[in-house]
Amino acid sequence: MAFVNQLSKRALSTSVLRAAKIQEFVVIGGGLMGAGIAQVGAQTGHKVTLVDLNKEVLEKANKRIADSVSRVAKKQFKDDADAAEKFKASVMDNISTDTTANKALETADLVVEAVVENMGLKQKLFKEYDGIAPAKTIFASNTSSLPIAEIASATTRLDRFGGLHFFNPVPVMKLLEVIRIPETSDETFNAMLAWGKAMKKVTVDCKDTPGFIVNRLLVPYLMEAVRMVERGDASAKDVDTAMKLGAGHPMGPFELADYVGLDTNKFIMDGWSSRYPDETLFRASEMLNKLVADGKLGKKTGEGFYKY
Ligand code: CAA
Ligand code: NAD
């Protein structure tokens, strides 16, 4: 394509080859995203440790991973039940779980953080890990909306810090946004790009701007759909039908908001509306706030805009 500068492309591919290889990584947070990232890592031959608060949450995460791996295996090995079983066992073998990251951090090449969308918590965890992990370990956040530079500021390894933003459901969605802050070294950035490819994702890179590429466009769209229903312009069901049949989207905005998690949508909107008060697209919504206050967080809790 005309946009691509062949010289810089060649220079980049050489430096990707030289970047440190990520073979072993830790995922912090075994919710929707963390479990998916761990699964894809294990499916692509990485040794993964998944960390969450307690055994019960980790058991749930393991069950979600096992169910998802079964779906992948069923597709990949349609006519070979033995091969499907072997695949499942080998994937699950690559994943360990723990309630603390300490042990895994002794040797990890990369930490991918996927805990709830809260700046204070993300900074607290990275500050702690910075004191434990060896110098080689790259730190990355899967945040949907928080500035990577602000999360990284809790650590002393700004050159080995970046954003690795996956999409839900991680085993299906092919994209990985790779974010660098001004201090991210070329070696770190190239290692993250190479890892993205090893995870069989298509990578795009973006500066550390609100929502990166996808969420900067997607979240205001989801929120405008909510506001449309709040104004009484149309029903949620009709908005969903319209966007699926009129725009070819696989899910309507209300189905998608429920799928992402309404708490995550609210964390994103609250963060943006307080950080960028002059940006009219980044406004919170009463309807969303009420659903979250009532514990209706979408598909993961059995009810959101819809009942499941
Ligand atoms: N694990 C493994 N495979 C899965 C899966 C999972 N969790 N979910 C779906 N699949 C695969 C399966 O192979 C499935 O086939 P089987 O039913 O035979 O197992 C196939 O996909 C089709 O799935 P479904 O029939 O269940 O449903 P579908 O065709 O409607 O597809 C979907 C489901 C992929 C989620 C599709 O509806 C879709 O693409 N939705 C939009 C998702 C989207 O936009 N995600 C981005 C959200 S924004 C974000 O993530 C960023 C952020 O920061 C908030
Ligand atoms: P989730 O609520 O499903 O999972 C969060 C997990 O973090 C929970 O299992 C929770 O127990 C765990 N956790 C909380 N505190 C912890 C701690 N101190 N140590 C270890 N684990 C802890 O959330 P999610 O949807 O997986 O989102 C996680 C991150 O990924 C957020 O930053 C979110 O913005 C981002 N993200 C979400 C989506 C999405 O569609 N849901 C997509 C891309 C990125």
mmCIF file of C-alpha atoms and ligand atoms in Angstrom:
data_model
loop_
_atom_site.group_PDB
_atom_site.id
_atom_site.type_symbol
_atom_site.label_atom_id
_atom_site.label_comp_id
_atom_site.label_asym_id
_atom_site.label_seq_id
_atom_site.Cartn_x
_atom_site.Cartn_y
_atom_site.Cartn_z
ATOM 1 C CA MET A 1 0.000 0.000 0.000
ATOM 2 C CA ALA A 2 1.079 3.526 -0.738
ATOM 3 C CA PHE A 3 1.152 4.481 2.936
ATOM 4 C CA VAL A 4 3.917 2.053 3.754
ATOM 5 C CA ASN A 5 7.439 3.325 3.641
ATOM 6 C CA GLN A 6 9.392 0.314 2.413
ATOM 7 C CA LEU A 7 12.646 1.381 4.013
ATOM 8 C CA SER A 8 11.201 1.843 7.496
ATOM 9 C CA LYS A 9 9.233 -1.401 7.060
ATOM 10 C CA ARG A 10 12.489 -3.294 6.377
ATOM 11 C CA ALA A 11 14.227 -1.618 9.324
ATOM 12 C CA LEU A 12 11.336 -2.527 11.599
ATOM 13 C CA SER A 13 11.220 -6.173 10.563
ATOM 14 C CA THR A 14 14.964 -6.527 11.264
ATOM 15 C CA SER A 15 14.593 -5.041 14.712
ATOM 16 C CA VAL A 16 11.552 -7.249 15.435
ATOM 17 C CA LEU A 17 13.820 -10.223 14.800
ATOM 18 C CA ARG A 18 16.336 -8.874 17.293
ATOM 19 C CA ALA A 19 13.768 -8.165 20.034
ATOM 20 C CA ALA A 20 13.798 -10.323 23.168
ATOM 21 C CA LYS A 21 11.428 -13.269 22.794
ATOM 22 C CA ILE A 22 8.549 -13.512 25.211
ATOM 23 C CA GLN A 23 7.984 -17.132 26.159
ATOM 24 C CA GLU A 24 6.633 -16.993 29.658
ATOM 25 C CA PHE A 25 4.110 -14.463 30.910
ATOM 26 C CA VAL A 26 1.847 -13.585 33.827
ATOM 27 C CA VAL A 27 -1.735 -12.361 33.478
ATOM 28 C CA ILE A 28 -3.090 -10.379 36.416
ATOM 29 C CA GLY A 29 -6.878 -10.678 36.689
ATOM 30 C CA GLY A 30 -8.777 -13.765 35.546
ATOM 31 C CA GLY A 31 -12.028 -12.100 34.480
ATOM 32 C CA LEU A 32 -13.441 -11.872 30.958
ATOM 33 C CA MET A 33 -10.235 -10.513 29.461
ATOM 34 C CA GLY A 34 -7.521 -12.073 31.619
ATOM 35 C CA ALA A 35 -8.887 -15.587 31.145
ATOM 36 C CA GLY A 36 -9.031 -15.042 27.375
ATOM 37 C CA ILE A 37 -5.473 -13.677 27.200
ATOM 38 C CA ALA A 38 -4.178 -16.614 29.262
ATOM 39 C CA GLN A 39 -6.021 -19.051 26.999
ATOM 40 C CA VAL A 40 -4.662 -17.608 23.771
ATOM 41 C CA GLY A 41 -1.164 -17.555 25.288
ATOM 42 C CA ALA A 42 -1.439 -21.225 26.229
ATOM 43 C CA GLN A 43 -2.873 -22.145 22.810
ATOM 44 C CA THR A 44 0.137 -20.548 21.136
ATOM 45 C CA GLY A 45 2.654 -22.457 23.256
ATOM 46 C CA HIS A 46 3.476 -19.913 25.966
ATOM 47 C CA LYS A 47 3.782 -20.806 29.653
ATOM 48 C CA VAL A 48 1.202 -18.671 31.413
ATOM 49 C CA THR A 49 0.436 -17.951 35.060
ATOM 50 C CA LEU A 50 -3.005 -16.497 35.758
ATOM 51 C CA VAL A 51 -3.319 -14.509 38.986
ATOM 52 C CA ASP A 52 -6.522 -13.424 40.737
ATOM 53 C CA LEU A 53 -7.737 -12.630 44.230
ATOM 54 C CA ASN A 54 -8.772 -16.073 45.417
ATOM 55 C CA LYS A 55 -9.207 -19.748 44.506
ATOM 56 C CA GLU A 56 -12.926 -19.432 43.747
ATOM 57 C CA VAL A 57 -12.372 -16.758 41.089
ATOM 58 C CA LEU A 58 -9.496 -18.778 39.636
ATOM 59 C CA GLU A 59 -11.651 -21.899 39.455
ATOM 60 C CA LYS A 60 -14.288 -19.932 37.540
ATOM 61 C CA ALA A 61 -11.614 -18.594 35.193
ATOM 62 C CA ASN A 62 -10.274 -22.115 34.608
ATOM 63 C CA LYS A 63 -13.764 -23.353 33.816
ATOM 64 C CA ARG A 64 -14.323 -20.480 31.360
ATOM 65 C CA ILE A 65 -11.001 -21.272 29.689
ATOM 66 C CA ALA A 66 -11.748 -25.020 29.508
ATOM 67 C CA ASP A 67 -15.167 -24.349 27.910
ATOM 68 C CA SER A 68 -13.677 -21.959 25.399
ATOM 69 C CA VAL A 69 -10.781 -24.310 24.530
ATOM 70 C CA SER A 70 -13.388 -27.039 23.908
ATOM 71 C CA ARG A 71 -15.133 -24.783 21.379
ATOM 72 C CA VAL A 72 -11.818 -24.090 19.648
ATOM 73 C CA ALA A 73 -10.889 -27.798 19.673
ATOM 74 C CA LYS A 74 -14.288 -28.830 18.307
ATOM 75 C CA LYS A 75 -13.742 -26.553 15.338
ATOM 76 C CA GLN A 76 -10.058 -27.327 14.730
ATOM 77 C CA PHE A 77 -10.323 -31.110 15.102
ATOM 78 C CA LYS A 78 -13.862 -31.774 13.838
ATOM 79 C CA ASP A 79 -13.295 -35.392 12.871
ATOM 80 C CA ASP A 80 -10.581 -36.351 15.346
ATOM 81 C CA ALA A 81 -11.782 -36.608 18.938
ATOM 82 C CA ASP A 82 -8.381 -37.895 20.156
ATOM 83 C CA ALA A 83 -6.522 -34.942 18.673
ATOM 84 C CA ALA A 84 -9.106 -32.576 20.195
ATOM 85 C CA GLU A 85 -8.560 -34.099 23.658
ATOM 86 C CA LYS A 86 -4.758 -33.893 23.273
ATOM 87 C CA PHE A 87 -5.022 -30.246 22.220
ATOM 88 C CA LYS A 88 -7.218 -29.394 25.223
ATOM 89 C CA ALA A 89 -4.874 -31.161 27.645
ATOM 90 C CA SER A 90 -1.786 -29.451 26.223
ATOM 91 C CA VAL A 91 -3.421 -25.999 26.429
ATOM 92 C CA MET A 92 -4.563 -26.506 30.021
ATOM 93 C CA ASP A 93 -1.071 -27.830 30.870
ATOM 94 C CA ASN A 94 0.459 -24.519 29.828
ATOM 95 C CA ILE A 95 -1.626 -22.568 32.381
ATOM 96 C CA SER A 96 -0.938 -22.369 36.115
ATOM 97 C CA THR A 97 -3.003 -20.304 38.519
ATOM 98 C CA ASP A 98 -1.974 -18.468 41.673
ATOM 99 C CA THR A 99 -3.359 -15.968 44.153
ATOM 100 C CA THR A 100 -0.110 -13.988 44.086
ATOM 101 C CA ALA A 101 2.234 -13.091 41.254
ATOM 102 C CA ASN A 102 5.410 -13.356 43.340
ATOM 103 C CA LYS A 103 6.611 -16.776 42.238
ATOM 104 C CA ALA A 104 5.795 -16.333 38.536
ATOM 105 C CA LEU A 105 7.461 -12.919 38.496
ATOM 106 C CA GLU A 106 10.834 -14.485 39.295
ATOM 107 C CA THR A 107 11.174 -15.620 35.672
ATOM 108 C CA ALA A 108 8.410 -13.883 33.657
ATOM 109 C CA ASP A 109 9.276 -12.149 30.381
ATOM 110 C CA LEU A 110 6.036 -10.142 30.437
ATOM 111 C CA VAL A 111 3.222 -9.111 32.789
ATOM 112 C CA VAL A 112 -0.163 -8.339 31.211
ATOM 113 C CA GLU A 113 -2.467 -6.650 33.682
ATOM 114 C CA ALA A 114 -6.229 -7.139 33.183
ATOM 115 C CA VAL A 115 -7.798 -6.205 36.529
ATOM 116 C CA VAL A 116 -10.806 -3.892 36.822
ATOM 117 C CA GLU A 117 -10.576 -0.467 35.157
ATOM 118 C CA ASN A 118 -9.238 1.441 38.165
ATOM 119 C CA MET A 119 -6.132 3.633 38.023
ATOM 120 C CA GLY A 120 -5.294 3.372 41.746
ATOM 121 C CA LEU A 121 -5.422 -0.430 41.700
ATOM 122 C CA LYS A 122 -3.394 -0.757 38.497
ATOM 123 C CA GLN A 123 -0.715 1.607 39.829
ATOM 124 C CA LYS A 124 -0.587 -0.173 43.186
ATOM 125 C CA LEU A 125 -0.079 -3.582 41.561
ATOM 126 C CA PHE A 126 2.589 -2.407 39.106
ATOM 127 C CA LYS A 127 4.469 -0.557 41.854
ATOM 128 C CA GLU A 128 4.592 -3.764 43.863
ATOM 129 C CA TYR A 129 5.648 -5.900 40.860
ATOM 130 C CA ASP A 130 8.352 -3.371 39.922
ATOM 131 C CA GLY A 131 10.097 -4.202 43.171
ATOM 132 C CA ILE A 132 9.947 -7.962 42.557
ATOM 133 C CA ALA A 133 10.303 -8.636 38.818
ATOM 134 C CA PRO A 134 13.735 -8.969 37.188
ATOM 135 C CA ALA A 135 14.992 -6.173 34.946
ATOM 136 C CA LYS A 136 14.092 -8.099 31.761
ATOM 137 C CA THR A 137 10.336 -8.210 32.517
ATOM 138 C CA ILE A 138 8.131 -6.023 30.318
ATOM 139 C CA PHE A 139 5.007 -4.585 31.955
ATOM 140 C CA ALA A 140 1.814 -3.963 29.974
ATOM 141 C CA SER A 141 -1.752 -3.012 30.725
ATOM 142 C CA ASN A 142 -4.853 -4.190 28.870
ATOM 143 C CA THR A 143 -6.715 -1.060 30.000
ATOM 144 C CA SER A 144 -9.615 0.034 27.781
ATOM 145 C CA SER A 145 -9.352 3.730 28.495
ATOM 146 C CA LEU A 146 -6.783 4.766 31.090
ATOM 147 C CA PRO A 147 -3.573 6.571 30.057
ATOM 148 C CA ILE A 148 -0.735 4.034 29.915
ATOM 149 C CA ALA A 149 1.774 6.736 30.931
ATOM 150 C CA GLU A 150 -0.106 7.393 34.161
ATOM 151 C CA ILE A 151 -0.221 3.682 35.044
ATOM 152 C CA ALA A 152 3.494 3.348 34.176
ATOM 153 C CA SER A 153 4.393 6.330 36.364
ATOM 154 C CA ALA A 154 4.066 4.079 39.426
ATOM 155 C CA THR A 155 7.125 2.126 38.246
ATOM 156 C CA THR A 156 10.792 2.736 37.510
ATOM 157 C CA ARG A 157 10.713 0.880 34.176
ATOM 158 C CA LEU A 158 9.101 3.340 31.767
ATOM 159 C CA ASP A 159 11.284 2.018 28.944
ATOM 160 C CA ARG A 160 9.845 -1.455 29.489
ATOM 161 C CA PHE A 161 6.202 -0.391 29.744
ATOM 162 C CA GLY A 162 3.406 -0.346 27.157
ATOM 163 C CA GLY A 163 -0.210 -1.073 26.408
ATOM 164 C CA LEU A 164 -1.436 -4.403 25.021
ATOM 165 C CA HIS A 165 -5.136 -3.991 24.351
ATOM 166 C CA PHE A 166 -7.077 -7.133 23.426
ATOM 167 C CA PHE A 167 -10.739 -7.458 22.412
ATOM 168 C CA ASN A 168 -13.565 -9.489 23.839
ATOM 169 C CA PRO A 169 -13.895 -12.453 23.237
ATOM 170 C CA VAL A 170 -10.092 -12.724 23.117
ATOM 171 C CA PRO A 171 -9.992 -16.222 21.544
ATOM 172 C CA VAL A 172 -12.088 -14.947 18.608
ATOM 173 C CA MET A 173 -11.227 -11.275 18.045
ATOM 174 C CA LYS A 174 -8.128 -11.017 15.866
ATOM 175 C CA LEU A 175 -6.940 -7.537 16.829
ATOM 176 C CA LEU A 176 -4.295 -6.418 19.331
ATOM 177 C CA GLU A 177 -3.609 -2.707 19.811
ATOM 178 C CA VAL A 178 0.012 -2.127 20.833
ATOM 179 C CA ILE A 179 0.569 1.182 22.613
ATOM 180 C CA ARG A 180 3.851 2.882 23.350
ATOM 181 C CA ILE A 181 4.506 5.814 25.644
ATOM 182 C CA PRO A 182 7.316 8.246 24.763
ATOM 183 C CA GLU A 183 9.729 6.342 27.035
ATOM 184 C CA THR A 184 8.954 2.840 25.674
ATOM 185 C CA SER A 185 12.190 1.565 24.143
ATOM 186 C CA ASP A 186 12.273 0.232 20.585
ATOM 187 C CA GLU A 187 13.367 -3.125 21.978
ATOM 188 C CA THR A 188 10.286 -3.300 24.239
ATOM 189 C CA PHE A 189 7.943 -2.143 21.497
ATOM 190 C CA ASN A 190 9.336 -4.651 19.026
ATOM 191 C CA ALA A 191 9.136 -7.456 21.598
ATOM 192 C CA MET A 192 5.458 -6.588 22.151
ATOM 193 C CA LEU A 193 4.775 -6.576 18.398
ATOM 194 C CA ALA A 194 6.544 -9.908 17.936
ATOM 195 C CA TRP A 195 4.629 -11.379 20.873
ATOM 196 C CA GLY A 196 1.342 -10.157 19.355
ATOM 197 C CA LYS A 197 2.190 -12.064 16.186
ATOM 198 C CA ALA A 198 3.197 -15.144 18.185
ATOM 199 C CA MET A 199 -0.249 -14.901 19.852
ATOM 200 C CA LYS A 200 -1.654 -15.052 16.259
ATOM 201 C CA LYS A 201 -3.169 -11.580 16.492
ATOM 202 C CA VAL A 202 -3.030 -8.781 13.946
ATOM 203 C CA THR A 203 -1.317 -5.831 15.587
ATOM 204 C CA VAL A 204 -1.938 -2.133 15.058
ATOM 205 C CA ASP A 205 -0.022 0.544 16.906
ATOM 206 C CA CYS A 206 -1.373 3.702 18.370
ATOM 207 C CA LYS A 207 -0.204 6.533 20.597
ATOM 208 C CA ASP A 208 -1.288 6.700 24.222
ATOM 209 C CA THR A 209 -4.501 8.637 23.431
ATOM 210 C CA PRO A 210 -7.957 8.179 25.066
ATOM 211 C CA GLY A 211 -9.462 4.866 23.940
ATOM 212 C CA PHE A 212 -6.600 4.213 21.491
ATOM 213 C CA ILE A 213 -8.185 3.424 18.096
ATOM 214 C CA VAL A 214 -11.158 1.142 18.629
ATOM 215 C CA ASN A 215 -12.621 2.452 21.890
ATOM 216 C CA ARG A 216 -12.212 6.100 20.850
ATOM 217 C CA LEU A 217 -14.746 5.305 18.139
ATOM 218 C CA LEU A 218 -16.712 2.456 19.705
ATOM 219 C CA VAL A 219 -17.466 3.760 23.218
ATOM 220 C CA PRO A 220 -18.982 7.119 22.118
ATOM 221 C CA TYR A 221 -21.119 5.097 19.653
ATOM 222 C CA LEU A 222 -22.334 2.769 22.445
ATOM 223 C CA MET A 223 -23.094 5.742 24.692
ATOM 224 C CA GLU A 224 -24.946 7.606 21.942
ATOM 225 C CA ALA A 225 -27.153 4.532 21.517
ATOM 226 C CA VAL A 226 -27.952 4.658 25.274
ATOM 227 C CA ARG A 227 -28.746 8.363 25.043
ATOM 228 C CA MET A 228 -31.033 7.688 22.076
ATOM 229 C CA VAL A 229 -33.074 5.303 24.227
ATOM 230 C CA GLU A 230 -32.953 7.719 27.202
ATOM 231 C CA ARG A 231 -34.450 10.405 24.947
ATOM 232 C CA GLY A 232 -37.181 7.977 23.862
ATOM 233 C CA ASP A 233 -36.145 8.089 20.190
ATOM 234 C CA ALA A 234 -36.243 4.287 19.801
ATOM 235 C CA SER A 235 -36.222 1.098 21.880
ATOM 236 C CA ALA A 236 -32.975 -0.734 22.703
ATOM 237 C CA LYS A 237 -34.213 -3.729 20.722
ATOM 238 C CA ASP A 238 -34.929 -1.612 17.631
ATOM 239 C CA VAL A 239 -31.564 0.170 17.858
ATOM 240 C CA ASP A 240 -29.868 -3.253 18.000
ATOM 241 C CA THR A 241 -31.893 -4.593 15.083
ATOM 242 C CA ALA A 242 -31.134 -1.449 13.093
ATOM 243 C CA MET A 243 -27.373 -1.634 13.592
ATOM 244 C CA LYS A 244 -27.222 -5.361 12.843
ATOM 245 C CA LEU A 245 -29.386 -5.264 9.725
ATOM 246 C CA GLY A 246 -28.647 -1.740 8.556
ATOM 247 C CA ALA A 247 -24.941 -1.515 9.298
ATOM 248 C CA GLY A 248 -23.905 -5.191 9.275
ATOM 249 C CA HIS A 249 -22.636 -5.235 12.879
ATOM 250 C CA PRO A 250 -22.520 -8.714 14.469
ATOM 251 C CA MET A 251 -24.146 -7.317 17.642
ATOM 252 C CA GLY A 252 -26.241 -4.233 18.274
ATOM 253 C CA PRO A 253 -24.831 -1.606 20.684
ATOM 254 C CA PHE A 254 -26.938 -2.787 23.663
ATOM 255 C CA GLU A 255 -25.999 -6.429 23.115
ATOM 256 C CA LEU A 256 -22.370 -5.364 22.812
ATOM 257 C CA ALA A 257 -22.457 -3.145 25.926
ATOM 258 C CA ASP A 258 -23.888 -6.110 27.884
ATOM 259 C CA TYR A 259 -21.199 -8.355 26.396
ATOM 260 C CA VAL A 260 -18.351 -5.976 27.348
ATOM 261 C CA GLY A 261 -19.788 -5.462 30.872
ATOM 262 C CA LEU A 262 -21.756 -2.393 31.965
ATOM 263 C CA ASP A 263 -19.380 -1.781 34.885
ATOM 264 C CA THR A 264 -16.486 -1.564 32.423
ATOM 265 C CA ASN A 265 -18.500 0.846 30.228
ATOM 266 C CA LYS A 266 -19.267 2.973 33.278
ATOM 267 C CA PHE A 267 -15.625 2.963 34.472
ATOM 268 C CA ILE A 268 -14.584 4.164 31.015
ATOM 269 C CA MET A 269 -17.234 6.897 30.814
ATOM 270 C CA ASP A 270 -16.707 8.131 34.392
ATOM 271 C CA GLY A 271 -12.957 8.286 33.839
ATOM 272 C CA TRP A 272 -13.255 10.155 30.565
ATOM 273 C CA SER A 273 -15.973 12.598 31.674
ATOM 274 C CA SER A 274 -13.890 13.645 34.676
ATOM 275 C CA ARG A 275 -10.586 13.775 32.760
ATOM 276 C CA TYR A 276 -11.972 15.524 29.683
ATOM 277 C CA PRO A 277 -14.928 17.653 30.921
ATOM 278 C CA ASP A 278 -15.029 19.713 27.701
ATOM 279 C CA GLU A 279 -15.420 16.696 25.403
ATOM 280 C CA THR A 280 -19.188 16.362 24.774
ATOM 281 C CA LEU A 281 -18.925 12.760 23.531
ATOM 282 C CA PHE A 282 -17.584 11.625 26.908
ATOM 283 C CA ARG A 283 -20.648 12.068 29.102
ATOM 284 C CA ALA A 284 -21.969 9.621 31.685
ATOM 285 C CA SER A 285 -25.539 8.276 31.430
ATOM 286 C CA GLU A 286 -28.209 7.975 34.130
ATOM 287 C CA MET A 287 -29.551 4.743 32.644
ATOM 288 C CA LEU A 288 -26.127 3.114 32.668
ATOM 289 C CA ASN A 289 -25.401 4.359 36.205
ATOM 290 C CA LYS A 290 -28.676 2.902 37.497
ATOM 291 C CA LEU A 291 -28.129 -0.531 35.949
ATOM 292 C CA VAL A 292 -24.631 -0.725 37.447
ATOM 293 C CA ALA A 293 -25.889 0.473 40.869
ATOM 294 C CA ASP A 294 -28.481 -2.342 40.730
ATOM 295 C CA GLY A 295 -25.733 -4.905 40.037
ATOM 296 C CA LYS A 296 -26.967 -5.463 36.464
ATOM 297 C CA LEU A 297 -23.590 -5.605 34.797
ATOM 298 C CA GLY A 298 -24.604 -7.343 31.576
ATOM 299 C CA LYS A 299 -24.107 -10.900 30.377
ATOM 300 C CA LYS A 300 -21.622 -11.766 33.134
ATOM 301 C CA THR A 301 -24.232 -11.218 35.896
ATOM 302 C CA GLY A 302 -27.215 -12.530 33.915
ATOM 303 C CA GLU A 303 -28.841 -9.130 33.361
ATOM 304 C CA GLY A 304 -27.975 -5.738 31.899
ATOM 305 C CA PHE A 305 -29.975 -4.027 29.176
ATOM 306 C CA TYR A 306 -31.238 -7.574 28.463
ATOM 307 C CA LYS A 307 -31.854 -10.665 30.621
ATOM 308 C CA TYR A 308 -29.733 -13.777 29.894
HETATM 309 N N1 CAA B 1 -14.318 -18.893 22.902
HETATM 310 C C1 CAA B 1 -14.014 -19.627 21.820
HETATM 311 N N2 CAA B 1 -14.701 -19.566 20.676
HETATM 312 C C2 CAA B 1 -15.746 -18.736 20.631
HETATM 313 C C3 CAA B 1 -16.135 -17.933 21.716
HETATM 314 C C4 CAA B 1 -15.368 -18.036 22.890
HETATM 315 N N3 CAA B 1 -15.644 -17.313 23.978
HETATM 316 N N4 CAA B 1 -17.199 -17.181 21.358
HETATM 317 C C5 CAA B 1 -17.471 -17.490 20.090
HETATM 318 N N5 CAA B 1 -16.589 -18.418 19.649
HETATM 319 C C6 CAA B 1 -16.455 -18.956 18.310
HETATM 320 C C7 CAA B 1 -16.894 -20.349 18.273
HETATM 321 O O1 CAA B 1 -16.070 -21.005 17.358
HETATM 322 C C8 CAA B 1 -18.302 -20.291 17.742
HETATM 323 O O2 CAA B 1 -18.555 -21.467 17.139
HETATM 324 P P1 CAA B 1 -19.306 -22.628 18.007
HETATM 325 O O3 CAA B 1 -20.636 -22.054 18.368
HETATM 326 O O4 CAA B 1 -19.303 -23.738 17.057
HETATM 327 O O5 CAA B 1 -18.510 -22.909 19.227
HETATM 328 C C9 CAA B 1 -18.231 -19.094 16.799
HETATM 329 O O6 CAA B 1 -17.259 -18.209 17.394
HETATM 330 C C10 CAA B 1 -19.512 -18.340 16.656
HETATM 331 O O7 CAA B 1 -19.973 -18.023 17.922
HETATM 332 P P2 CAA B 1 -21.514 -17.948 18.296
HETATM 333 O O8 CAA B 1 -22.293 -18.816 17.371
HETATM 334 O O9 CAA B 1 -21.633 -18.157 19.771
HETATM 335 O O10 CAA B 1 -21.943 -16.474 18.106
HETATM 336 P P3 CAA B 1 -21.706 -15.423 16.984
HETATM 337 O O11 CAA B 1 -21.557 -15.984 15.634
HETATM 338 O O12 CAA B 1 -22.775 -14.426 17.224
HETATM 339 O O13 CAA B 1 -20.307 -14.747 17.371
HETATM 340 C C11 CAA B 1 -19.160 -13.076 18.561
HETATM 341 C C12 CAA B 1 -20.066 -14.287 18.650
HETATM 342 C C13 CAA B 1 -17.791 -13.502 18.005
HETATM 343 C C14 CAA B 1 -18.984 -12.561 19.975
HETATM 344 C C15 CAA B 1 -19.804 -12.001 17.598
HETATM 345 O O14 CAA B 1 -21.126 -11.743 18.008
HETATM 346 C C16 CAA B 1 -19.040 -10.699 17.598
HETATM 347 O O15 CAA B 1 -18.044 -10.550 16.898
HETATM 348 N N6 CAA B 1 -19.517 -9.703 18.378
HETATM 349 C C17 CAA B 1 -18.870 -8.407 18.485
HETATM 350 C C18 CAA B 1 -17.740 -8.502 19.494
HETATM 351 C C19 CAA B 1 -16.993 -7.202 19.626
HETATM 352 O O16 CAA B 1 -17.262 -6.191 18.992
HETATM 353 N N7 CAA B 1 -15.997 -7.230 20.514
HETATM 354 C C20 CAA B 1 -15.223 -6.066 20.852
HETATM 355 C C21 CAA B 1 -15.772 -5.453 22.114
HETATM 356 S S1 CAA B 1 -14.936 -3.981 22.564
HETATM 357 C C22 CAA B 1 -13.581 -4.501 23.374
HETATM 358 O O17 CAA B 1 -13.337 -5.657 23.581
HETATM 359 C C23 CAA B 1 -12.635 -3.429 23.813
HETATM 360 C C24 CAA B 1 -12.840 -2.819 25.135
HETATM 361 O O18 CAA B 1 -11.842 -2.332 25.680
HETATM 362 C C25 CAA B 1 -14.173 -2.692 25.806
HETATM 363 P P1 NAD B 2 -13.654 -8.421 34.878
HETATM 364 O O1 NAD B 2 -14.447 -7.707 35.903
HETATM 365 O O2 NAD B 2 -14.295 -9.519 34.086
HETATM 366 O O3 NAD B 2 -12.332 -9.054 35.543
HETATM 367 C C1 NAD B 2 -11.492 -8.350 36.404
HETATM 368 C C2 NAD B 2 -10.768 -9.358 37.284
HETATM 369 O O4 NAD B 2 -9.783 -8.673 38.054
HETATM 370 C C3 NAD B 2 -11.705 -10.074 38.283
HETATM 371 O O5 NAD B 2 -11.588 -11.472 38.122
HETATM 372 C C4 NAD B 2 -11.181 -9.616 39.629
HETATM 373 O O6 NAD B 2 -11.309 -10.579 40.660
HETATM 374 C C5 NAD B 2 -9.708 -9.338 39.296
HETATM 375 N N1 NAD B 2 -9.039 -8.517 40.290
HETATM 376 C C6 NAD B 2 -9.506 -7.427 40.943
HETATM 377 N N2 NAD B 2 -8.560 -6.973 41.805
HETATM 378 C C7 NAD B 2 -7.470 -7.771 41.655
HETATM 379 C C8 NAD B 2 -6.181 -7.828 42.266
HETATM 380 N N3 NAD B 2 -5.832 -6.959 43.210
HETATM 381 N N4 NAD B 2 -5.326 -8.794 41.879
HETATM 382 C C9 NAD B 2 -5.670 -9.699 40.947
HETATM 383 N N5 NAD B 2 -6.886 -9.708 40.338
HETATM 384 C C10 NAD B 2 -7.774 -8.759 40.691
HETATM 385 O O7 NAD B 2 -13.061 -7.305 33.908
HETATM 386 P P2 NAD B 2 -12.595 -7.452 32.380
HETATM 387 O O8 NAD B 2 -13.753 -7.189 31.508
HETATM 388 O O9 NAD B 2 -11.789 -8.695 32.229
HETATM 389 O O10 NAD B 2 -11.635 -6.170 32.251
HETATM 390 C C11 NAD B 2 -10.308 -6.192 32.740
HETATM 391 C C12 NAD B 2 -9.511 -5.061 32.106
HETATM 392 O O11 NAD B 2 -9.535 -5.220 30.680
HETATM 393 C C13 NAD B 2 -10.059 -3.653 32.375
HETATM 394 O O12 NAD B 2 -8.990 -2.750 32.446
HETATM 395 C C14 NAD B 2 -10.923 -3.393 31.138
HETATM 396 O O13 NAD B 2 -11.085 -2.020 30.883
HETATM 397 C C15 NAD B 2 -10.084 -4.056 30.070
HETATM 398 N N6 NAD B 2 -10.819 -4.506 28.872
HETATM 399 C C16 NAD B 2 -12.087 -4.999 28.968
HETATM 400 C C17 NAD B 2 -12.736 -5.434 27.818
HETATM 401 C C18 NAD B 2 -14.127 -6.016 27.856
HETATM 402 O O14 NAD B 2 -14.762 -6.127 26.814
HETATM 403 N N7 NAD B 2 -14.658 -6.401 28.999
HETATM 404 C C19 NAD B 2 -12.072 -5.398 26.581
HETATM 405 C C20 NAD B 2 -10.742 -4.910 26.530
HETATM 406 C C21 NAD B 2 -10.118 -4.456 27.690
#
